GROMACS .gro file of C-alpha atoms in nm:
model
  506
    1MET     CA    1  -1.165  -1.392  -4.127
    2THR     CA    2  -0.777  -1.418  -4.000
    3SER     CA    3  -0.600  -1.182  -3.805
    4ARG     CA    4   0.140   0.062  -2.087
    5SER     CA    5  -0.110  -0.010  -1.449
    6HIS     CA    6  -0.268   0.206  -1.229
    7ARG     CA    7  -0.602   0.094  -1.277
    8ARG     CA    8  -0.696  -0.115  -0.986
    9SER     CA    9  -0.465  -0.053  -0.662
   10PRO     CA   10  -0.531  -0.376  -0.479
   11ARG     CA   11  -0.372  -0.531  -0.718
   12ARG     CA   12  -0.101  -0.297  -0.776
   13ARG     CA   13  -0.134  -0.310  -1.136
   14LEU     CA   14   0.059  -0.038  -1.293
   15VAL     CA   15   0.140  -0.145  -1.639
   16VAL     CA   16   0.279  -0.015  -1.977
   17ALA     CA   17   0.157   0.336  -2.065
   18THR     CA   18   0.256   0.582  -2.314
   19GLY     CA   19   0.228   0.953  -2.250
   20VAL     CA   20   0.235   1.323  -2.322
   21ALA     CA   21   0.411   1.655  -2.271
   22LEU     CA   22   0.194   1.942  -2.204
   23VAL     CA   23   0.289   2.309  -2.264
   24ALA     CA   24   0.112   2.629  -2.141
   25GLY     CA   25  -0.118   2.812  -2.413
   26ALA     CA   26  -0.190   2.512  -2.621
   27LEU     CA   27  -0.457   2.547  -2.905
   28THR     CA   28  -0.781   2.360  -2.969
   29ILE     CA   29  -0.773   2.263  -3.327
   30PRO     CA   30  -0.984   2.089  -3.508
   31GLY     CA   31  -0.943   1.702  -3.412
   32ALA     CA   32  -1.158   1.393  -3.415
   33VAL     CA   33  -1.490   1.344  -3.517
   34ALA     CA   34  -1.748   1.139  -3.322
   35VAL     CA   35  -1.896   0.881  -3.571
   36THR     CA   36  -2.090   0.684  -3.324
   37SER     CA   37  -2.196   0.835  -2.969
   38ALA     CA   38  -2.132   0.615  -2.654
   39THR     CA   39  -2.423   0.530  -2.385
   40THR     CA   40  -2.419   0.793  -2.161
   41ALA     CA   41  -2.329   0.678  -1.826
   42THR     CA   42  -2.629   0.547  -1.554
   43THR     CA   43  -2.468   0.407  -1.270
   44PRO     CA   44  -2.140   0.625  -1.160
   45SER     CA   45  -1.915   0.443  -0.974
   46ALA     CA   46  -1.747   0.576  -0.659
   47LYS     CA   47  -1.426   0.455  -0.765
   48ARG     CA   48  -1.323   0.550  -1.129
   49LEU     CA   49  -1.109   0.337  -1.318
   50HIS     CA   50  -0.795   0.507  -1.506
   51ASP     CA   51  -0.955   0.322  -1.831
   52ASP     CA   52  -1.296   0.437  -1.782
   53PHE     CA   53  -1.387   0.700  -2.057
   54ASN     CA   54  -1.757   0.778  -1.947
   55GLY     CA   55  -1.733   0.692  -1.583
   56ASP     CA   56  -1.986   0.397  -1.511
   57GLY     CA   57  -1.741   0.194  -1.328
   58TYR     CA   58  -1.659  -0.037  -1.589
   59ALA     CA   59  -1.335  -0.030  -1.806
   60ASP     CA   60  -1.321   0.049  -2.180
   61LEU     CA   61  -1.093  -0.052  -2.448
   62ALA     CA   62  -0.954   0.184  -2.734
   63ILE     CA   63  -0.865   0.062  -3.058
   64GLY     CA   64  -0.637   0.266  -3.277
   65ALA     CA   65  -0.655   0.217  -3.663
   66PRO     CA   66  -0.417   0.459  -3.792
   67GLY     CA   67  -0.440   0.378  -4.145
   68THR     CA   68  -0.796   0.509  -4.148
   69THR     CA   69  -0.895   0.724  -4.467
   70VAL     CA   70  -1.093   1.033  -4.359
   71ASN     CA   71  -1.217   1.261  -4.611
   72GLY     CA   72  -1.027   1.115  -4.903
   73GLN     CA   73  -0.696   1.159  -4.717
   74ARG     CA   74  -0.520   0.819  -4.651
   75SER     CA   75  -0.384   0.738  -4.307
   76ALA     CA   76  -0.540   1.015  -4.125
   77GLY     CA   77  -0.606   0.764  -3.854
   78ALA     CA   78  -0.955   0.668  -3.638
   79VAL     CA   79  -0.971   0.557  -3.301
   80SER     CA   80  -1.275   0.293  -3.204
   81VAL     CA   81  -1.402   0.271  -2.839
   82LEU     CA   82  -1.575  -0.017  -2.689
   83TYR     CA   83  -1.758   0.068  -2.380
   84GLY     CA   84  -1.749  -0.194  -2.084
   85SER     CA   85  -2.060  -0.335  -1.901
   86SER     CA   86  -2.172  -0.590  -1.687
   87SER     CA   87  -2.158  -0.821  -1.965
   88GLY     CA   88  -1.806  -0.715  -2.094
   89LEU     CA   89  -1.742  -0.567  -2.430
   90SER     CA   90  -1.972  -0.528  -2.737
   91THR     CA   91  -1.956  -0.385  -3.070
   92SER     CA   92  -2.343  -0.266  -3.008
   93ARG     CA   93  -2.161  -0.014  -2.728
   94LYS     CA   94  -1.917   0.204  -2.942
   95GLN     CA   95  -1.804   0.531  -3.026
   96VAL     CA   96  -1.544   0.608  -3.318
   97VAL     CA   97  -1.328   0.936  -3.326
   98GLN     CA   98  -1.112   1.025  -3.587
   99TRP     CA   99  -0.882   1.276  -3.699
  100PRO     CA  100  -0.993   1.521  -3.978
  101GLY     CA  101  -0.837   1.444  -4.341
  102ALA     CA  102  -0.738   1.664  -4.593
  103PRO     CA  103  -0.725   1.482  -4.935
  104ASP     CA  104  -0.513   1.798  -5.099
  105ALA     CA  105  -0.254   1.860  -4.803
  106GLU     CA  106   0.075   1.770  -4.906
  107TYR     CA  107   0.209   1.688  -4.556
  108GLY     CA  108  -0.145   1.645  -4.403
  109SER     CA  109  -0.168   1.529  -4.004
  110GLY     CA  110  -0.206   1.171  -3.992
  111SER     CA  111  -0.161   0.846  -3.850
  112TYR     CA  112  -0.409   0.905  -3.538
  113GLY     CA  113  -0.451   0.596  -3.321
  114THR     CA  114  -0.083   0.479  -3.352
  115ASN     CA  115  -0.006   0.507  -3.037
  116ILE     CA  116  -0.297   0.553  -2.763
  117ALA     CA  117  -0.310   0.521  -2.387
  118SER     CA  118  -0.578   0.634  -2.117
  119ALA     CA  119  -0.522   0.843  -1.790
  120ASP     CA  120  -0.723   1.109  -1.625
  121LEU     CA  121  -0.529   1.431  -1.709
  122ASP     CA  122  -0.760   1.690  -1.552
  123GLY     CA  123  -0.862   1.509  -1.261
  124ASP     CA  124  -1.232   1.517  -1.308
  125GLY     CA  125  -1.290   1.126  -1.265
  126TYR     CA  126  -1.313   1.069  -1.607
  127ALA     CA  127  -1.024   0.888  -1.820
  128ASP     CA  128  -0.899   1.082  -2.126
  129LEU     CA  129  -0.784   0.934  -2.460
  130LEU     CA  130  -0.414   1.030  -2.554
  131SER     CA  131  -0.289   0.990  -2.899
  132SER     CA  132   0.019   1.061  -3.130
  133VAL     CA  133  -0.031   1.234  -3.459
  134HIS     CA  134   0.282   1.215  -3.711
  135ARG     CA  135   0.321   1.459  -3.977
  136TYR     CA  136   0.150   1.762  -3.772
  137MET     CA  137   0.253   2.066  -3.954
  138MET     CA  138   0.208   2.112  -4.281
  139ASP     CA  139   0.562   2.248  -4.362
  140VAL     CA  140   0.701   1.963  -4.113
  141GLU     CA  141   0.673   1.605  -4.297
  142ASP     CA  142   0.858   1.422  -3.984
  143GLY     CA  143   0.672   1.614  -3.691
  144TYR     CA  144   0.465   1.472  -3.449
  145ALA     CA  145   0.212   1.571  -3.218
  146VAL     CA  146   0.061   1.443  -2.900
  147VAL     CA  147  -0.350   1.503  -2.841
  148VAL     CA  148  -0.588   1.420  -2.612
  149ASN     CA  149  -0.981   1.373  -2.610
  150TRP     CA  150  -1.158   1.465  -2.320
  151GLY     CA  151  -1.354   1.177  -2.129
  152GLY     CA  152  -1.703   1.270  -1.959
  153PRO     CA  153  -2.040   1.109  -1.881
  154GLY     CA  154  -2.131   1.091  -2.234
  155GLY     CA  155  -1.791   0.935  -2.365
  156LEU     CA  156  -1.485   1.104  -2.528
  157SER     CA  157  -1.495   1.470  -2.649
  158SER     CA  158  -1.560   1.470  -3.021
  159SER     CA  159  -1.252   1.702  -3.088
  160ALA     CA  160  -0.884   1.642  -2.976
  161ARG     CA  161  -0.693   1.895  -2.839
  162THR     CA  162  -0.309   1.919  -2.921
  163LEU     CA  163  -0.123   1.890  -2.598
  164THR     CA  164   0.249   1.923  -2.756
  165TRP     CA  165   0.417   1.908  -3.115
  166SER     CA  166   0.786   1.846  -3.213
  167PRO     CA  167   0.938   1.963  -3.548
  168SER     CA  168   1.129   1.624  -3.542
  169ASN     CA  169   1.051   1.228  -3.549
  170GLU     CA  170   1.150   1.191  -3.192
  171SER     CA  171   1.092   0.832  -3.109
  172GLN     CA  172   0.801   0.859  -3.327
  173GLY     CA  173   0.585   0.996  -3.052
  174GLN     CA  174   0.608   0.775  -2.772
  175PHE     CA  175   0.543   0.894  -2.436
  176ALA     CA  176   0.453   0.785  -2.110
  177VAL     CA  177   0.213   0.889  -1.833
  178GLY     CA  178   0.241   0.854  -1.453
  179ASP     CA  179   0.248   1.039  -1.098
  180VAL     CA  180   0.621   1.062  -1.095
  181ASP     CA  181   0.660   1.301  -0.857
  182GLY     CA  182   0.403   1.165  -0.575
  183ASP     CA  183   0.141   1.421  -0.568
  184LYS     CA  184  -0.145   1.227  -0.675
  185HIS     CA  185  -0.179   1.363  -1.008
  186PRO     CA  186  -0.068   1.212  -1.349
  187ASP     CA  187   0.241   1.360  -1.492
  188LEU     CA  188   0.346   1.319  -1.864
  189VAL     CA  189   0.660   1.241  -1.992
  190THR     CA  190   0.793   1.242  -2.360
  191PHE     CA  191   1.167   1.254  -2.486
  192GLY     CA  192   1.368   1.499  -2.674
  193ALA     CA  193   1.291   1.822  -2.864
  194ASP     CA  194   0.991   2.000  -2.796
  195ALA     CA  195   0.784   2.309  -2.868
  196TRP     CA  196   0.495   2.505  -2.956
  197LEU     CA  197   0.429   2.717  -3.247
  198ASP     CA  198   0.701   2.976  -3.262
  199GLU     CA  199   0.906   2.834  -2.977
  200THR     CA  200   1.245   2.718  -3.014
  201PRO     CA  201   1.236   2.324  -2.952
  202GLU     CA  202   1.430   2.266  -2.625
  203THR     CA  203   1.656   2.048  -2.672
  204ASP     CA  204   1.947   2.140  -2.416
  205ASN     CA  205   1.767   2.054  -2.089
  206GLY     CA  206   1.793   1.676  -2.081
  207ASP     CA  207   1.671   1.355  -2.266
  208GLY     CA  208   1.320   1.429  -2.188
  209THR     CA  209   1.045   1.633  -2.044
  210VAL     CA  210   0.825   1.601  -1.743
  211ARG     CA  211   0.511   1.840  -1.700
  212HIS     CA  212   0.330   1.803  -1.376
  213GLY     CA  213  -0.016   1.776  -1.328
  214PRO     CA  214  -0.283   1.855  -1.255
  215PHE     CA  215  -0.380   1.990  -1.609
  216THR     CA  216  -0.684   2.200  -1.677
  217ARG     CA  217  -0.862   2.214  -2.026
  218GLU     CA  218  -0.846   2.570  -2.047
  219HIS     CA  219  -0.514   2.658  -2.006
  220LEU     CA  220  -0.307   2.352  -2.023
  221GLU     CA  221  -0.077   2.490  -1.767
  222ALA     CA  222   0.198   2.274  -1.588
  223LYS     CA  223   0.533   2.284  -1.430
  224LYS     CA  224   0.779   2.140  -1.671
  225THR     CA  225   1.115   1.985  -1.558
  226TYR     CA  226   1.369   1.764  -1.752
  227PHE     CA  227   1.560   1.462  -1.694
  228GLU     CA  228   1.863   1.272  -1.812
  229VAL     CA  229   1.914   0.922  -1.861
  230ASP     CA  230   2.267   0.833  -1.918
  231PRO     CA  231   2.502   1.096  -2.080
  232GLN     CA  232   2.708   0.849  -2.256
  233ARG     CA  233   2.382   0.698  -2.454
  234ASP     CA  234   2.133   0.831  -2.691
  235GLY     CA  235   1.876   0.658  -2.910
  236TYR     CA  236   1.597   0.605  -2.684
  237LYS     CA  237   1.305   0.445  -2.804
  238SER     CA  238   1.015   0.426  -2.591
  239LEU     CA  239   0.894   0.509  -2.221
  240THR     CA  240   0.732   0.269  -1.962
  241ALA     CA  241   0.560   0.408  -1.630
  242GLY     CA  242   0.480   0.152  -1.316
  243ASP     CA  243   0.571   0.153  -0.925
  244VAL     CA  244   0.892  -0.058  -0.882
  245THR     CA  245   0.972   0.048  -0.570
  246GLY     CA  246   0.645   0.024  -0.378
  247ASP     CA  247   0.617   0.343  -0.284
  248GLY     CA  248   0.324   0.451  -0.455
  249ILE     CA  249   0.510   0.686  -0.698
  250ALA     CA  250   0.545   0.612  -1.072
  251ASP     CA  251   0.895   0.509  -1.207
  252ILE     CA  252   1.006   0.533  -1.565
  253ALA     CA  253   1.155   0.255  -1.748
  254VAL     CA  254   1.337   0.391  -2.070
  255ARG     CA  255   1.392   0.170  -2.378
  256ALA     CA  256   1.704   0.266  -2.588
  257GLY     CA  257   1.907   0.108  -2.874
  258SER     CA  258   1.857  -0.148  -3.160
  259SER     CA  259   1.931  -0.485  -3.265
  260GLY     CA  260   2.305  -0.554  -3.316
  261THR     CA  261   2.611  -0.802  -3.266
  262SER     CA  262   2.702  -0.639  -2.988
  263ASP     CA  263   2.374  -0.595  -2.804
  264SER     CA  264   2.331  -0.226  -2.819
  265ARG     CA  265   1.984  -0.278  -2.667
  266GLY     CA  266   1.888  -0.166  -2.320
  267VAL     CA  267   1.643  -0.058  -2.061
  268ALA     CA  268   1.746   0.212  -1.830
  269LEU     CA  269   1.540   0.227  -1.476
  270LEU     CA  270   1.451   0.620  -1.344
  271THR     CA  271   1.269   0.611  -0.993
  272GLY     CA  272   1.031   0.912  -0.964
  273GLY     CA  273   1.013   1.134  -0.641
  274ALA     CA  274   0.926   1.468  -0.537
  275ASN     CA  275   1.282   1.594  -0.651
  276GLY     CA  276   1.230   1.446  -0.954
  277LEU     CA  277   1.354   1.129  -1.190
  278THR     CA  278   1.677   0.974  -1.038
  279PRO     CA  279   1.877   0.745  -1.273
  280LYS     CA  280   1.919   0.380  -1.151
  281GLY     CA  281   2.144   0.228  -1.421
  282TRP     CA  282   2.072  -0.042  -1.697
  283LEU     CA  283   1.891  -0.345  -1.633
  284ARG     CA  284   2.139  -0.651  -1.607
  285ASP     CA  285   2.030  -1.038  -1.590
  286ALA     CA  286   2.213  -1.243  -1.336
  287GLN     CA  287   2.526  -1.293  -1.570
  288GLY     CA  288   2.565  -0.919  -1.618
  289ARG     CA  289   2.425  -0.909  -1.950
  290SER     CA  290   2.198  -0.635  -2.088
  291VAL     CA  291   1.824  -0.697  -2.046
  292GLY     CA  292   1.688  -0.505  -2.351
  293GLY     CA  293   1.408  -0.538  -2.633
  294GLU     CA  294   1.175  -0.380  -2.829
  295GLU     CA  295   0.873  -0.368  -2.561
  296VAL     CA  296   0.844  -0.318  -2.183
  297ALA     CA  297   0.596  -0.332  -1.918
  298ILE     CA  298   0.555  -0.313  -1.534
  299GLY     CA  299   0.339  -0.508  -1.285
  300ASP     CA  300   0.352  -0.680  -0.965
  301LEU     CA  301   0.383  -1.050  -1.074
  302ASN     CA  302   0.442  -1.194  -0.745
  303LYS     CA  303   0.238  -0.963  -0.506
  304ASP     CA  304   0.514  -0.850  -0.290
  305GLY     CA  305   0.411  -0.514  -0.352
  306TYR     CA  306   0.715  -0.402  -0.607
  307GLY     CA  307   0.641  -0.362  -0.959
  308ASP     CA  308   0.820  -0.578  -1.191
  309ILE     CA  309   0.973  -0.514  -1.493
  310VAL     CA  310   0.898  -0.726  -1.794
  311VAL     CA  311   1.094  -0.674  -2.116
  312GLY     CA  312   0.989  -0.849  -2.434
  313ARG     CA  313   1.264  -0.927  -2.668
  314SER     CA  314   1.123  -1.018  -2.979
  315ASP     CA  315   1.417  -0.951  -3.231
  316ASP     CA  316   1.653  -1.264  -3.177
  317ARG     CA  317   1.829  -1.201  -3.502
  318TYR     CA  318   2.177  -1.155  -3.320
  319ASP     CA  319   2.126  -1.343  -2.978
  320GLY     CA  320   2.317  -1.650  -3.060
  321ALA     CA  321   2.627  -1.454  -3.095
  322LEU     CA  322   2.549  -1.319  -2.754
  323GLY     CA  323   2.483  -1.653  -2.586
  324LEU     CA  324   2.135  -1.528  -2.458
  325PRO     CA  325   1.866  -1.794  -2.426
  326THR     CA  326   1.608  -1.590  -2.605
  327LYS     CA  327   1.568  -1.801  -2.932
  328GLY     CA  328   1.253  -1.732  -3.096
  329GLY     CA  329   1.233  -1.428  -2.871
  330ALA     CA  330   1.183  -1.403  -2.506
  331LEU     CA  331   1.059  -1.217  -2.191
  332GLY     CA  332   1.337  -1.072  -1.975
  333VAL     CA  333   1.198  -1.032  -1.585
  334VAL     CA  334   1.354  -0.779  -1.347
  335TYR     CA  335   1.182  -0.813  -1.011
  336GLY     CA  336   1.139  -0.467  -0.874
  337GLY     CA  337   1.274  -0.379  -0.487
  338PRO     CA  338   1.251  -0.068  -0.231
  339GLY     CA  339   1.568   0.074  -0.401
  340GLY     CA  340   1.459  -0.021  -0.771
  341VAL     CA  341   1.594  -0.365  -0.864
  342SER     CA  342   1.529  -0.643  -0.640
  343THR     CA  343   1.849  -0.734  -0.436
  344THR     CA  344   1.737  -1.087  -0.339
  345ARG     CA  345   1.508  -1.233  -0.661
  346LYS     CA  346   1.735  -1.277  -0.931
  347PRO     CA  347   1.625  -1.190  -1.304
  348VAL     CA  348   1.500  -1.434  -1.536
  349TRP     CA  349   1.477  -1.505  -1.902
  350ILE     CA  350   1.155  -1.696  -2.047
  351ASN     CA  351   1.118  -1.827  -2.423
  352GLN     CA  352   0.917  -2.106  -2.545
  353ASP     CA  353   1.200  -2.376  -2.475
  354THR     CA  354   1.120  -2.291  -2.091
  355THR     CA  355   0.968  -2.555  -1.928
  356SER     CA  356   0.593  -2.600  -1.968
  357VAL     CA  357   0.576  -2.320  -2.205
  358PRO     CA  358   0.376  -2.408  -2.503
  359GLY     CA  359   0.571  -2.452  -2.851
  360THR     CA  360   0.933  -2.452  -2.933
  361GLY     CA  361   1.191  -2.132  -2.977
  362GLU     CA  362   1.203  -2.084  -3.323
  363LEU     CA  363   1.431  -1.816  -3.492
  364GLY     CA  364   1.162  -1.522  -3.588
  365ASP     CA  365   0.883  -1.636  -3.383
  366GLY     CA  366   0.857  -1.299  -3.233
  367MET     CA  367   0.779  -1.382  -2.839
  368GLY     CA  368   0.761  -1.067  -2.684
  369SER     CA  369   0.616  -0.847  -2.910
  370SER     CA  370   0.333  -0.638  -2.764
  371LEU     CA  371   0.348  -0.701  -2.370
  372SER     CA  372   0.048  -0.655  -2.133
  373ILE     CA  373  -0.049  -0.760  -1.779
  374GLY     CA  374  -0.317  -0.829  -1.589
  375ASP     CA  375  -0.493  -1.090  -1.370
  376THR     CA  376  -0.643  -1.314  -1.602
  377ASN     CA  377  -0.787  -1.587  -1.350
  378GLY     CA  378  -0.890  -1.374  -1.021
  379ASP     CA  379  -0.637  -1.493  -0.797
  380GLY     CA  380  -0.475  -1.178  -0.721
  381TYR     CA  381  -0.171  -1.217  -0.891
  382LEU     CA  382  -0.093  -1.059  -1.216
  383ASP     CA  383  -0.043  -1.255  -1.530
  384VAL     CA  384   0.150  -1.159  -1.897
  385ALA     CA  385   0.017  -1.199  -2.233
  386THR     CA  386   0.223  -1.153  -2.492
  387GLY     CA  387   0.222  -1.184  -2.895
  388LEU     CA  388   0.428  -1.440  -3.120
  389PRO     CA  389   0.320  -1.244  -3.463
  390GLY     CA  390   0.621  -1.459  -3.626
  391GLU     CA  391   0.495  -1.821  -3.511
  392ASP     CA  392   0.447  -2.056  -3.768
  393LEU     CA  393   0.159  -2.265  -3.748
  394ASP     CA  394   0.110  -2.623  -3.933
  395GLY     CA  395   0.349  -2.498  -4.192
  396ILE     CA  396   0.149  -2.146  -4.245
  397THR     CA  397   0.434  -1.891  -4.231
  398ASP     CA  398   0.411  -1.608  -3.949
  399ALA     CA  399   0.020  -1.705  -3.887
  400GLY     CA  400   0.114  -1.578  -3.523
  401SER     CA  401  -0.022  -1.690  -3.184
  402VAL     CA  402  -0.058  -1.523  -2.852
  403LEU     CA  403   0.113  -1.667  -2.512
  404VAL     CA  404  -0.055  -1.585  -2.147
  405LEU     CA  405   0.201  -1.662  -1.869
  406ARG     CA  406   0.084  -1.697  -1.492
  407GLY     CA  407   0.234  -1.476  -1.246
  408GLY     CA  408   0.248  -1.630  -0.879
  409ALA     CA  409   0.428  -1.625  -0.554
  410ASN     CA  410   0.736  -1.714  -0.710
  411GLY     CA  411   0.730  -1.473  -1.001
  412LEU     CA  412   0.644  -1.544  -1.375
  413THR     CA  413   0.640  -1.902  -1.481
  414GLY     CA  414   0.547  -2.141  -1.768
  415THR     CA  415   0.340  -2.334  -1.558
  416GLY     CA  416  -0.006  -2.336  -1.661
  417ALA     CA  417   0.052  -2.087  -1.951
  418LYS     CA  418  -0.183  -2.107  -2.234
  419SER     CA  419  -0.119  -2.037  -2.604
  420PHE     CA  420  -0.431  -1.888  -2.862
  421SER     CA  421  -0.392  -1.864  -3.248
  422GLN     CA  422  -0.667  -1.849  -3.535
  423ASN     CA  423  -0.624  -2.222  -3.543
  424THR     CA  424  -0.731  -2.269  -3.160
  425GLY     CA  425  -1.086  -2.419  -3.124
  426GLY     CA  426  -1.353  -2.150  -3.092
  427VAL     CA  427  -1.148  -1.847  -3.193
  428PRO     CA  428  -1.339  -1.692  -3.507
  429GLY     CA  429  -1.130  -1.709  -3.841
  430SER     CA  430  -0.856  -1.935  -3.933
  431ALA     CA  431  -0.488  -1.898  -3.980
  432GLU     CA  432  -0.317  -1.766  -4.289
  433LYS     CA  433   0.042  -1.678  -4.421
  434GLY     CA  434   0.140  -1.338  -4.306
  435ASP     CA  435  -0.165  -1.251  -4.062
  436ARG     CA  436   0.097  -1.201  -3.778
  437PHE     CA  437  -0.203  -1.284  -3.517
  438GLY     CA  438  -0.076  -1.137  -3.176
  439ALA     CA  439   0.084  -0.801  -3.291
  440ARG     CA  440  -0.097  -0.631  -3.037
  441THR     CA  441  -0.227  -0.761  -2.700
  442ALA     CA  442  -0.445  -0.600  -2.405
  443LEU     CA  443  -0.573  -0.750  -2.105
  444VAL     CA  444  -0.880  -0.558  -1.962
  445ASP     CA  445  -1.151  -0.615  -1.706
  446ALA     CA  446  -1.481  -0.453  -1.905
  447ASP     CA  447  -1.722  -0.637  -1.681
  448ALA     CA  448  -1.599  -0.561  -1.330
  449ASP     CA  449  -1.541  -0.918  -1.228
  450LYS     CA  450  -1.176  -0.904  -1.138
  451LYS     CA  451  -1.058  -1.111  -1.411
  452ASP     CA  452  -0.886  -0.940  -1.731
  453GLY     CA  453  -1.000  -1.076  -2.056
  454LEU     CA  454  -0.775  -1.071  -2.368
  455VAL     CA  455  -0.798  -0.881  -2.629
  456VAL     CA  456  -0.564  -0.950  -2.939
  457GLY     CA  457  -0.498  -0.697  -3.236
  458ASP     CA  458  -0.372  -0.774  -3.581
  459PRO     CA  459  -0.324  -0.475  -3.802
  460ALA     CA  460  -0.183  -0.714  -4.078
  461GLU     CA  461  -0.513  -0.914  -4.091
  462ASN     CA  462  -0.688  -0.874  -4.452
  463ALA     CA  463  -0.398  -0.729  -4.641
  464ASP     CA  464  -0.348  -0.446  -4.386
  465ASN     CA  465  -0.738  -0.397  -4.310
  466GLY     CA  466  -0.670  -0.531  -4.009
  467ALA     CA  467  -0.907  -0.696  -3.717
  468VAL     CA  468  -0.962  -0.752  -3.334
  469TRP     CA  469  -1.051  -1.035  -3.139
  470VAL     CA  470  -1.182  -1.054  -2.763
  471PHE     CA  471  -1.148  -1.344  -2.534
  472SER     CA  472  -1.331  -1.394  -2.175
  473ALA     CA  473  -1.169  -1.476  -1.877
  474THR     CA  474  -1.254  -1.735  -1.631
  475SER     CA  475  -1.130  -1.902  -1.305
  476THR     CA  476  -0.914  -2.094  -1.512
  477GLY     CA  477  -0.783  -1.812  -1.710
  478ILE     CA  478  -0.850  -1.686  -2.082
  479THR     CA  479  -1.102  -1.912  -2.247
  480ALA     CA  480  -1.152  -1.889  -2.628
  481THR     CA  481  -1.537  -2.000  -2.572
  482GLY     CA  482  -1.765  -1.753  -2.721
  483SER     CA  483  -1.460  -1.510  -2.843
  484LEU     CA  484  -1.546  -1.249  -3.122
  485ALA     CA  485  -1.350  -1.104  -3.382
  486PHE     CA  486  -1.426  -0.751  -3.600
  487GLY     CA  487  -1.268  -0.491  -3.795
  488SER     CA  488  -1.317  -0.156  -3.903
  489ALA     CA  489  -1.624  -0.189  -4.116
  490THR     CA  490  -1.813  -0.271  -3.779
  491MET     CA  491  -1.740   0.027  -3.630
  492GLY     CA  492  -1.879   0.197  -3.945
  493LEU     CA  493  -1.525   0.309  -4.103
  494PRO     CA  494  -1.385   0.245  -4.420
  495ALA     CA  495  -1.166  -0.075  -4.415
  496THR     CA  496  -0.909  -0.048  -4.680
  497GLY     CA  497  -0.557  -0.046  -4.543
  498ALA     CA  498  -0.697   0.101  -4.181
  499ARG     CA  499  -0.471  -0.135  -3.946
  500PHE     CA  500  -0.731  -0.169  -3.725
  501GLY     CA  501  -0.571  -0.336  -3.416
  502ALA     CA  502  -0.254  -0.139  -3.488
  503SER     CA  503  -0.280  -0.032  -3.097
  504LEU     CA  504  -0.483  -0.083  -2.794
  505ALA     CA  505  -0.534   0.121  -2.484
  506ASP     CA  506  -0.732  -0.073  -2.186
   0.00000   0.00000   0.00000
């Protein structure tokens, strides 16, 4: 075989999360169908985790496979959940939910599991699973919806509830979740037009929408407000929630633009508060250049109480002309502070040419793909995992690898960095051309030992069937020893074209 947070407040982990918009009068529709039941929680925890779907005190892992065929319909989509325990993740403790397929549908709903996230929307102490669904309406080919499977003592509900839909292809259903108004309830954020059945899409109130918690399963009613990022720009691509200012309220980083010789990519910061989201401008490096890219994650890397913004710049095709130190892809780190961006600590770029980082920066490596943040060795500092799906290994094109970089008192560093691929000893499988190992990553503490293990998703593995690898963590960090790999067939689902591992929610 070849191949986002708010979970632990003492470590101030508020990382990449995608979220939803919520409307009154939402309708329950036939949704995800349970294939295998989860083990009922037997040891409830006094402190529930945002990614704990069954409330047993252990973090769970959700794996999206948006290409899964259901009832004869290609790409209806499915999500598999591995439930955590004192022994970590195991494929024997699983649940699978899927979108109902319709083989004769001209534009059937599908790609359930493309974007997934977890959050306790209704405040019952159990995490809920959020996912976008594409081609949502039969007569709207490019529409999308965001749906939720509710968590509970037996795991996730078997039917998904529709939260919102848009008759457009706004940012491919990207969303973010976090408490942006400071009332201790998750709020859900989305871009652009939104509507419900016979409503007119609301497009004149700003760039995006916030629906404020708490939410209920019965009516899904919530206060709704709007925000604007920058009246001079548009083309927003994704949202990330995290506490940059250290006030316990989530802030929002908005990724915009696409690659080009003029560097049209950028990341804007909006700080949260009781009066709504406040634009703070676009992120810049020490030379005044835009810090933009394809991925964003937020976490407190230096343990100073402020979340730091990590931007993954995986597309380096035009960066030579821009004079950026990002060959092969890079991470741009902008440190947080009480007003948003730190005024005392300068932003930095880190790539494979940075001291102590394994490998060498080569065009197309894709460093910065899929960021995740967590403490991989239990030292209290958050670390960063990033994929390099375009990395060539021993002459094998685009075999792919993953880097884990260490956080510390001085922030993110190359010192102590580790690299993993399918050619690493102890890792199941072997590197093959076009595998693109590392397309997705997640860091999750599934055994509650205060160390986050590494999960790697490779949706391109075996001709787009996909696969996932699970690595343990020790006091020295991530280890390949004892790592395991599996795909859709292990979950009891059809494997052909499933793109298993295309998204991960820890």
